[in-house]
Coordinates of C-alpha atoms in Angstrom, one line a residue:
M15 CA 0.1 -0.1 -0.1
S16 CA 1.2 3.3 -0.8
P17 CA 1.9 5.5 1.9
P18 CA -0.6 8.9 2.3
A19 CA -0.5 11.5 0.0
Q20 CA 1.9 14.3 1.6
P21 CA 1.7 17.7 0.1
G22 CA 4.3 18.5 -2.2
V23 CA 5.9 14.7 -1.5
P24 CA 6.4 12.6 -4.6
G25 CA 4.9 9.0 -4.7
G26 CA 1.8 10.0 -2.8
R27 CA -1.4 8.5 -3.3
G28 CA -2.8 9.8 -6.4
S29 CA 0.0 10.7 -7.9
K30 CA 1.4 9.6 -11.6
V31 CA 3.9 7.5 -11.6
P32 CA 7.2 9.3 -11.2
P33 CA 9.4 8.9 -14.5
A34 CA 12.5 7.2 -12.3
R35 CA 9.9 4.4 -11.4
K36 CA 9.1 3.9 -15.4
L37 CA 12.9 3.8 -15.8
L38 CA 13.4 1.3 -13.2
C39 CA 10.9 -0.6 -14.7
M40 CA 12.2 -0.8 -17.8
C41 CA 15.6 -1.6 -16.7
S42 CA 14.0 -4.5 -14.8
L43 CA 12.5 -6.0 -17.7
S44 CA 15.6 -5.7 -19.5
L45 CA 17.7 -7.5 -16.5
C46 CA 15.4 -10.3 -16.5
L47 CA 15.4 -10.8 -20.3
T48 CA 19.0 -10.8 -20.2
Y49 CA 19.6 -13.1 -17.6
L50 CA 16.4 -15.7 -19.0
C51 CA 19.1 -15.9 -21.6
Y52 CA 21.9 -16.8 -19.6
S53 CA 19.7 -19.2 -17.7
L54 CA 18.3 -21.0 -20.6
M55 CA 21.9 -21.1 -21.5
G56 CA 22.9 -23.2 -18.1
G57 CA 19.8 -25.0 -17.7
T58 CA 16.4 -24.2 -16.5
G59 CA 16.2 -26.7 -13.4
P60 CA 16.8 -26.1 -9.8
G61 CA 20.0 -24.9 -10.2
A62 CA 19.4 -22.3 -13.0
L63 CA 21.4 -18.9 -12.6
R64 CA 19.5 -15.8 -11.4
S65 CA 20.2 -12.3 -12.4
P66 CA 22.8 -10.4 -10.2
A67 CA 20.5 -8.3 -9.3
A68 CA 18.3 -11.3 -8.1
L69 CA 18.1 -11.6 -4.3
P70 CA 16.8 -14.6 -2.4
G71 CA 12.8 -14.8 -1.7
T72 CA 12.2 -13.4 -5.6
A73 CA 8.6 -13.6 -6.9
A74 CA 8.0 -16.2 -9.2
P75 CA 7.9 -15.5 -12.8
G76 CA 4.6 -13.5 -13.9
A77 CA 4.2 -12.6 -10.2
P78 CA 2.8 -8.7 -10.0
R79 CA 5.7 -6.5 -8.8
S80 CA 6.2 -3.2 -7.7
P81 CA 7.1 -0.7 -10.5
A82 CA 10.0 0.5 -8.5
A83 CA 11.4 -2.8 -7.9
L84 CA 14.5 -4.4 -9.1
P85 CA 14.6 -7.6 -10.5
G86 CA 14.2 -10.1 -7.3
T87 CA 13.9 -7.5 -4.7
A88 CA 11.6 -8.2 -2.1
A89 CA 8.6 -5.4 -2.2
P90 CA 8.9 -2.7 0.6
A91 CA 6.9 -3.0 3.6
A92 CA 3.6 -1.2 3.3
P93 CA 4.2 2.5 5.1
R94 CA 2.0 2.7 8.3
S95 CA 0.7 5.8 9.4
P96 CA 3.3 8.0 11.0
A97 CA 1.5 7.6 14.5
S98 CA 2.2 4.1 14.4
P99 CA 3.7 3.0 17.5
P100 CA 7.4 2.8 17.3
R101 CA 9.4 -0.5 16.7
S102 CA 12.9 -1.6 17.9
S103 CA 14.3 -2.1 14.1
S104 CA 13.2 -2.4 10.7
G105 CA 12.6 -6.5 12.0
A106 CA 15.5 -8.5 10.8
P107 CA 17.5 -10.4 12.6
A108 CA 21.0 -9.7 13.2
P109 CA 23.5 -12.0 12.2
S110 CA 25.1 -14.5 15.1
A111 CA 27.7 -16.2 13.8
A112 CA 31.0 -14.8 13.2
P113 CA 32.2 -14.8 9.5
T114 CA 34.3 -17.7 8.8
R115 CA 37.0 -18.2 6.5
A116 CA 35.8 -19.7 2.9
S117 CA 37.5 -23.2 2.2
N118 CA 39.1 -22.3 -1.4
G119 CA 37.4 -19.2 -2.0
S120 CA 33.8 -21.2 -2.2
R121 CA 30.8 -19.5 -2.4
E122 CA 29.4 -21.6 0.4
G123 CA 32.8 -20.1 2.6
A124 CA 31.6 -16.5 1.5
A125 CA 27.7 -16.7 2.4
G126 CA 28.6 -17.4 6.2
A127 CA 31.0 -14.9 6.3
W128 CA 29.4 -11.6 5.2
P129 CA 25.6 -10.9 5.4
R130 CA 23.3 -11.6 2.6
T131 CA 19.8 -11.3 3.0
P132 CA 16.4 -11.6 1.3
L133 CA 14.8 -8.7 2.8
A134 CA 13.8 -5.1 1.6
P135 CA 16.7 -2.6 1.7
G136 CA 16.5 -1.1 4.7
E137 CA 16.3 -4.6 6.5
V138 CA 19.9 -5.5 5.0
I139 CA 21.2 -2.9 7.0
T140 CA 19.6 -4.1 10.2
A141 CA 21.4 -7.3 9.5
Q142 CA 24.7 -5.6 8.9
S143 CA 24.7 -3.9 12.5
G144 CA 26.5 -6.5 14.0
A145 CA 30.5 -7.7 14.2
F146 CA 31.3 -6.3 10.2
E147 CA 30.2 -2.5 11.0
R148 CA 32.3 -1.6 14.0
D149 CA 34.5 0.9 12.4
P150 CA 36.0 3.1 14.9
Q151 CA 35.1 6.2 12.7
E152 CA 32.1 5.4 10.8
S153 CA 29.9 3.2 13.2
S154 CA 31.7 3.1 16.8
T155 CA 28.6 4.7 18.7
T156 CA 28.3 2.0 21.7
D157 CA 25.4 1.3 24.1
E158 CA 27.6 2.7 26.9
E159 CA 28.4 5.9 25.0
L160 CA 24.4 6.4 24.2
S161 CA 23.4 5.9 27.5
R162 CA 25.8 8.1 28.9
A163 CA 24.8 11.0 26.3
G164 CA 21.1 10.1 26.9
S165 CA 21.8 10.5 30.8
P166 CA 19.4 13.1 32.4
G167 CA 21.8 16.2 32.7
S168 CA 24.2 14.9 30.6
R169 CA 25.7 17.1 27.8
G170 CA 25.8 15.2 24.7
G171 CA 27.8 15.8 21.8
G172 CA 28.9 19.4 20.5
G173 CA 30.9 21.2 17.5
G174 CA 34.0 21.5 19.2
S175 CA 36.1 19.9 21.8
T176 CA 33.9 21.1 24.9
T177 CA 30.0 21.3 25.3
P178 CA 28.9 24.5 27.5
D179 CA 26.5 23.8 29.8
Y180 CA 23.9 25.9 29.0
G181 CA 21.0 26.2 26.7
E182 CA 18.3 23.6 25.5
K183 CA 18.6 20.3 24.1
R184 CA 16.8 19.8 21.0
L185 CA 15.7 17.4 18.5
P186 CA 18.1 17.8 15.4
Q187 CA 16.7 20.4 12.3
A188 CA 19.5 18.4 10.1
L189 CA 20.4 14.9 9.7
I190 CA 23.5 13.7 7.7
I191 CA 21.9 9.9 6.7
G192 CA 24.2 8.4 4.4
V193 CA 26.0 6.7 2.8
K194 CA 28.4 4.6 4.6
K195 CA 32.1 5.3 3.5
G196 CA 31.2 8.2 1.1
G197 CA 32.7 10.9 3.3
T198 CA 30.1 11.5 6.4
R199 CA 32.9 11.7 8.8
A200 CA 34.5 14.3 6.9
L201 CA 31.7 16.2 6.3
L202 CA 30.1 16.0 10.2
E203 CA 33.7 17.6 11.0
A204 CA 34.0 20.1 8.8
I205 CA 30.1 21.5 9.7
R206 CA 31.4 21.3 13.2
A207 CA 33.6 23.8 12.8
H208 CA 30.6 26.3 12.2
P209 CA 29.8 28.1 15.3
D210 CA 26.1 27.8 14.5
V211 CA 26.2 24.3 14.2
R212 CA 25.9 21.6 17.3
A213 CA 26.4 18.1 16.3
V214 CA 26.8 14.9 18.0
G215 CA 29.6 13.1 17.5
T216 CA 28.5 9.6 18.0
E217 CA 25.8 7.8 15.8
P218 CA 22.9 7.9 17.7
H219 CA 21.5 5.1 15.1
F220 CA 18.2 6.3 16.8
F221 CA 15.7 5.6 13.4
D222 CA 17.5 2.4 13.1
R223 CA 18.6 0.3 16.0
N224 CA 17.6 2.6 19.0
Y225 CA 13.6 3.9 18.0
E226 CA 11.9 1.8 21.0
K227 CA 13.6 4.1 23.2
G228 CA 11.7 7.2 22.3
L229 CA 12.3 10.8 21.3
E230 CA 13.0 11.6 25.0
W231 CA 16.0 9.8 24.9
Y232 CA 16.9 11.1 21.5
R233 CA 16.4 14.5 22.7
N234 CA 19.1 14.1 25.6
V235 CA 21.6 12.3 23.3
M236 CA 22.0 15.8 21.2
P237 CA 24.2 18.7 22.5
K238 CA 22.6 22.2 24.4
T239 CA 22.0 24.7 21.7
L240 CA 21.1 28.5 21.8
D241 CA 18.3 30.2 19.7
G242 CA 19.7 30.4 15.9
Q243 CA 22.2 27.3 16.2
I244 CA 21.3 24.1 14.3
T245 CA 21.2 20.6 16.0
M246 CA 22.4 18.1 13.8
E247 CA 23.6 14.1 13.9
K248 CA 25.0 11.9 11.5
T249 CA 24.3 8.0 11.1
P250 CA 24.9 7.0 7.6
S251 CA 22.9 3.5 7.7
Y252 CA 19.8 5.4 7.8
F253 CA 19.8 5.8 4.0
V254 CA 19.5 2.4 3.4
T255 CA 17.1 1.8 6.4
N256 CA 13.5 1.1 5.3
E257 CA 11.8 2.8 8.1
A258 CA 14.1 5.6 8.8
P259 CA 12.1 7.7 6.2
R260 CA 8.9 7.5 8.0
R261 CA 10.1 7.9 11.1
I262 CA 12.1 11.2 10.6
H263 CA 8.8 12.5 8.8
S264 CA 7.0 11.6 11.8
M265 CA 9.4 13.6 14.0
A266 CA 9.5 16.6 12.0
K267 CA 8.3 16.5 8.3
D268 CA 10.8 19.7 7.4
T269 CA 13.8 18.0 8.4
K270 CA 16.9 18.7 6.2
L271 CA 18.3 15.8 5.1
I272 CA 22.0 15.4 4.2
V273 CA 23.7 12.2 1.8
V274 CA 26.9 12.2 0.7
V275 CA 27.6 9.8 -2.4
R276 CA 30.6 8.3 -3.8
N277 CA 31.5 6.0 -7.0
P278 CA 29.9 2.9 -5.7
V279 CA 32.6 0.8 -7.1
T280 CA 35.1 2.3 -5.2
R281 CA 32.3 3.1 -2.1
A282 CA 32.2 -0.7 -2.4
I283 CA 35.9 -1.7 -2.4
S284 CA 36.1 1.1 0.9
D285 CA 33.5 -0.9 2.7
Y286 CA 35.2 -4.6 2.2
T287 CA 38.8 -2.8 3.1
Q288 CA 37.2 -1.6 6.5
T289 CA 35.8 -5.0 7.6
L290 CA 39.1 -6.8 6.0
S291 CA 41.1 -4.8 8.3
K292 CA 39.1 -6.1 11.4
K293 CA 38.4 -9.7 9.7
P294 CA 41.4 -10.7 7.4
E295 CA 40.3 -14.3 7.2
I296 CA 37.1 -12.9 5.4
P297 CA 37.0 -14.2 1.5
T298 CA 38.5 -11.9 -1.3
F299 CA 36.5 -9.2 -2.9
E300 CA 36.1 -11.0 -6.3
V301 CA 34.7 -14.1 -4.3
L302 CA 32.4 -11.8 -2.4
A303 CA 30.9 -9.9 -5.4
F304 CA 29.8 -12.5 -7.6
K305 CA 27.1 -15.4 -7.9
N306 CA 29.0 -16.2 -10.9
R307 CA 32.2 -15.1 -12.0
T308 CA 32.5 -17.0 -15.2
L309 CA 28.9 -15.3 -16.2
G310 CA 29.9 -12.0 -14.5
L311 CA 26.8 -12.2 -12.0
I312 CA 26.9 -9.8 -9.5
D313 CA 25.7 -10.7 -5.9
A314 CA 23.5 -7.5 -4.8
S315 CA 22.7 -9.2 -1.8
W316 CA 25.9 -8.4 -0.4
S317 CA 25.6 -5.4 1.5
A318 CA 28.4 -3.8 0.1
I319 CA 27.2 -3.8 -3.4
R320 CA 23.8 -3.2 -2.3
I321 CA 24.4 0.7 -0.7
G322 CA 25.4 1.6 -3.7
I323 CA 22.7 1.1 -5.7
Y324 CA 21.3 4.6 -4.6
A325 CA 18.2 5.1 -6.8
L326 CA 17.0 2.1 -5.2
H327 CA 17.2 3.6 -2.1
L328 CA 16.3 7.5 -2.7
E329 CA 13.1 6.0 -4.2
N330 CA 12.0 5.2 -0.7
W331 CA 12.9 8.9 0.8
L332 CA 10.8 10.2 -1.7
Q333 CA 7.9 9.0 -0.6
Y334 CA 8.3 11.1 2.4
F335 CA 10.4 14.2 1.1
P336 CA 10.5 16.2 -1.5
L337 CA 13.7 16.8 -3.7
S338 CA 14.1 20.3 -2.2
Q339 CA 14.7 19.0 1.6
I340 CA 17.4 16.5 0.3
L341 CA 21.2 17.6 -0.3
F342 CA 23.5 15.5 -2.7
V343 CA 27.1 16.3 -1.5
S344 CA 29.9 14.4 -3.6
G345 CA 31.8 12.5 -1.7
E346 CA 34.9 12.9 -4.1
R347 CA 34.2 16.9 -4.5
L348 CA 34.7 16.5 -0.5
I349 CA 38.1 15.8 -1.1
T350 CA 39.3 17.6 -3.9
D351 CA 37.1 21.0 -3.6
P352 CA 36.3 20.8 0.2
A353 CA 35.5 24.4 0.5
G354 CA 33.3 24.2 -2.7
E355 CA 31.2 21.4 -1.1
M356 CA 30.7 23.5 2.2
A357 CA 29.8 26.3 0.8
K358 CA 26.6 24.2 -0.6
V359 CA 26.1 22.9 2.4
Q360 CA 26.3 26.1 4.5
D361 CA 23.7 27.5 2.1
F362 CA 21.5 24.5 2.4
L363 CA 21.2 24.8 6.3
G364 CA 20.8 28.7 5.8
L365 CA 24.1 29.3 7.4
K366 CA 26.3 32.2 6.5
R367 CA 29.6 30.3 5.0
I368 CA 32.2 30.7 7.3
V369 CA 33.9 27.4 6.7
T370 CA 35.8 28.2 3.9
E371 CA 39.0 27.3 2.0
K372 CA 41.0 28.7 5.0
H373 CA 39.8 25.9 7.2
F374 CA 41.5 23.0 5.2
Y375 CA 45.0 21.8 4.6
F376 CA 45.5 18.9 2.2
N377 CA 47.9 16.1 3.6
K378 CA 49.5 14.5 0.6
T379 CA 50.2 11.3 2.8
K380 CA 46.6 10.6 4.0
G381 CA 45.4 11.8 0.5
F382 CA 42.7 13.8 1.9
P383 CA 41.9 17.6 3.5
C384 CA 42.5 18.3 7.3
L385 CA 40.6 20.9 9.4
K386 CA 43.0 23.9 10.9
K387 CA 41.7 26.9 12.6
P388 CA 42.3 29.9 10.5
E389 CA 43.1 32.2 13.7
D390 CA 45.8 30.2 14.9
S391 CA 49.1 28.6 13.8
S392 CA 48.1 25.0 15.4
A393 CA 48.7 21.9 13.4
P394 CA 45.5 20.6 11.3
R395 CA 43.4 18.1 12.6
C396 CA 43.1 15.0 10.6
L397 CA 40.7 12.2 10.8
G398 CA 41.8 8.9 12.6
K399 CA 44.2 5.9 11.2
S400 CA 40.6 4.4 9.9
K401 CA 40.5 6.9 7.5
G402 CA 42.4 6.8 3.8
R403 CA 43.5 3.3 4.6
T404 CA 45.4 1.7 1.4
H405 CA 42.8 -0.6 -0.7
P406 CA 43.7 -4.0 -1.5
K407 CA 44.2 -4.7 -5.4
I408 CA 41.3 -5.8 -7.2
D409 CA 41.4 -7.6 -10.6
P410 CA 40.9 -5.3 -13.1
D411 CA 37.8 -7.6 -14.6
V412 CA 35.9 -7.3 -11.6
I413 CA 36.1 -3.6 -11.5
H414 CA 35.0 -3.5 -15.1
R415 CA 32.2 -5.6 -14.6
L416 CA 31.1 -3.9 -11.3
R417 CA 30.8 -0.7 -13.3
K418 CA 28.9 -2.0 -16.0
F419 CA 26.5 -3.3 -13.5
Y420 CA 26.3 0.2 -11.5
K421 CA 25.6 2.0 -14.4
P422 CA 21.9 2.1 -15.3
F423 CA 21.6 2.9 -11.5
N424 CA 24.0 5.6 -11.7
V425 CA 22.0 7.1 -14.8
M426 CA 18.6 6.4 -13.1
F427 CA 20.2 8.3 -9.9
Y428 CA 21.3 11.4 -11.7
Q429 CA 17.6 11.8 -13.2
M430 CA 15.7 11.5 -10.2
T431 CA 18.7 14.0 -8.2
G432 CA 18.6 16.0 -11.1
Q433 CA 23.0 15.8 -10.8
D434 CA 25.4 14.2 -12.8
F435 CA 28.6 13.0 -10.4
Q436 CA 30.4 12.0 -13.6
W437 CA 31.4 8.8 -11.9
E438 CA 31.7 7.2 -15.9
Q439 CA 33.9 10.0 -16.9
E440 CA 35.8 9.8 -13.7
E441 CA 36.3 5.8 -14.5
S442 CA 37.1 6.3 -18.1
D443 CA 39.9 9.1 -17.3
K444 CA 41.8 6.0 -15.6

């Protein structure tokens, strides 16, 4: 069932099917026909191959599907009224077993080593929230930290090294909702340099993991602010959490949303690199990325691949928020032109442009900008050692196949947002 129509919200009841959905449907049909041919070539029995985007739980051929559904993707749960009781999460069980080494690089070993799920896009992330996603920068929030931040009288996070013990705790007016390994930490640290922004340093994960704790708990996690200051937080998993848009809309329908996006191929490799640094026994990237390497069937149920299908996730957000309330920041330009991207962010938030090129210093060793205070000569402050990791060497053929897989979804994303991130041009220049 479609969500109730919202004024100015695309996708409400009674509105026409957006062109993006028609394009998704056409892309789905094209992929289905292509891999039907592959299946006929390889047999039609139980062992017949499936589409690279086909996830477990695919509807039988001919079964009615949502126009926006990807081939084999489970249809999103029908949105409920914003007044419905809060739930603890999107409902997907977290993985209970630690990853194991794949024997001889087999798919069976790989399946036990990384979250794969037949569930809807948001439920994928709930399954990811176990041992694989513990990054000191991107997802380091522990229950103990949030308990301290949300306790009565706590000061919460803040925009600087200390948080003043005055002002009022407010629910956030702006959220950085994604994407993981896109550059969200860099953006958060840069915007916290603005005197009119107060932001939580940790990731509250309220709208995906802690929703049952209630808005008062969420408010207590926030830093104290004065009139005219903006309260913010960032949790990258919100963008791919199915129930996050409805829950955020229920809190405040005028919330401003920021999404940092990055070339999905590079993002997937970075995601894998992060996990590899903590779990060196996991299978190779090539083993995890394919259902069948010979035919080039990409495994879109692997979270590292699925997160990068931005058009799929954005469609969920457009059910509740207009594009005018969502800012898309280029993760690449956040490195090459941080001041330019921060100017867009400050304009979007209605802030004076205070964070400028004077606040950045490019660290050649790390390969990305570091923050500095323009009024003094203290050393620049760079992100931690978990940022700027060296990526493992990936077979060029694997990179080529991933680019071909993502290209139609990238084009769809460009059309939906009205922005061309030029990821294909970037790849052709290499």
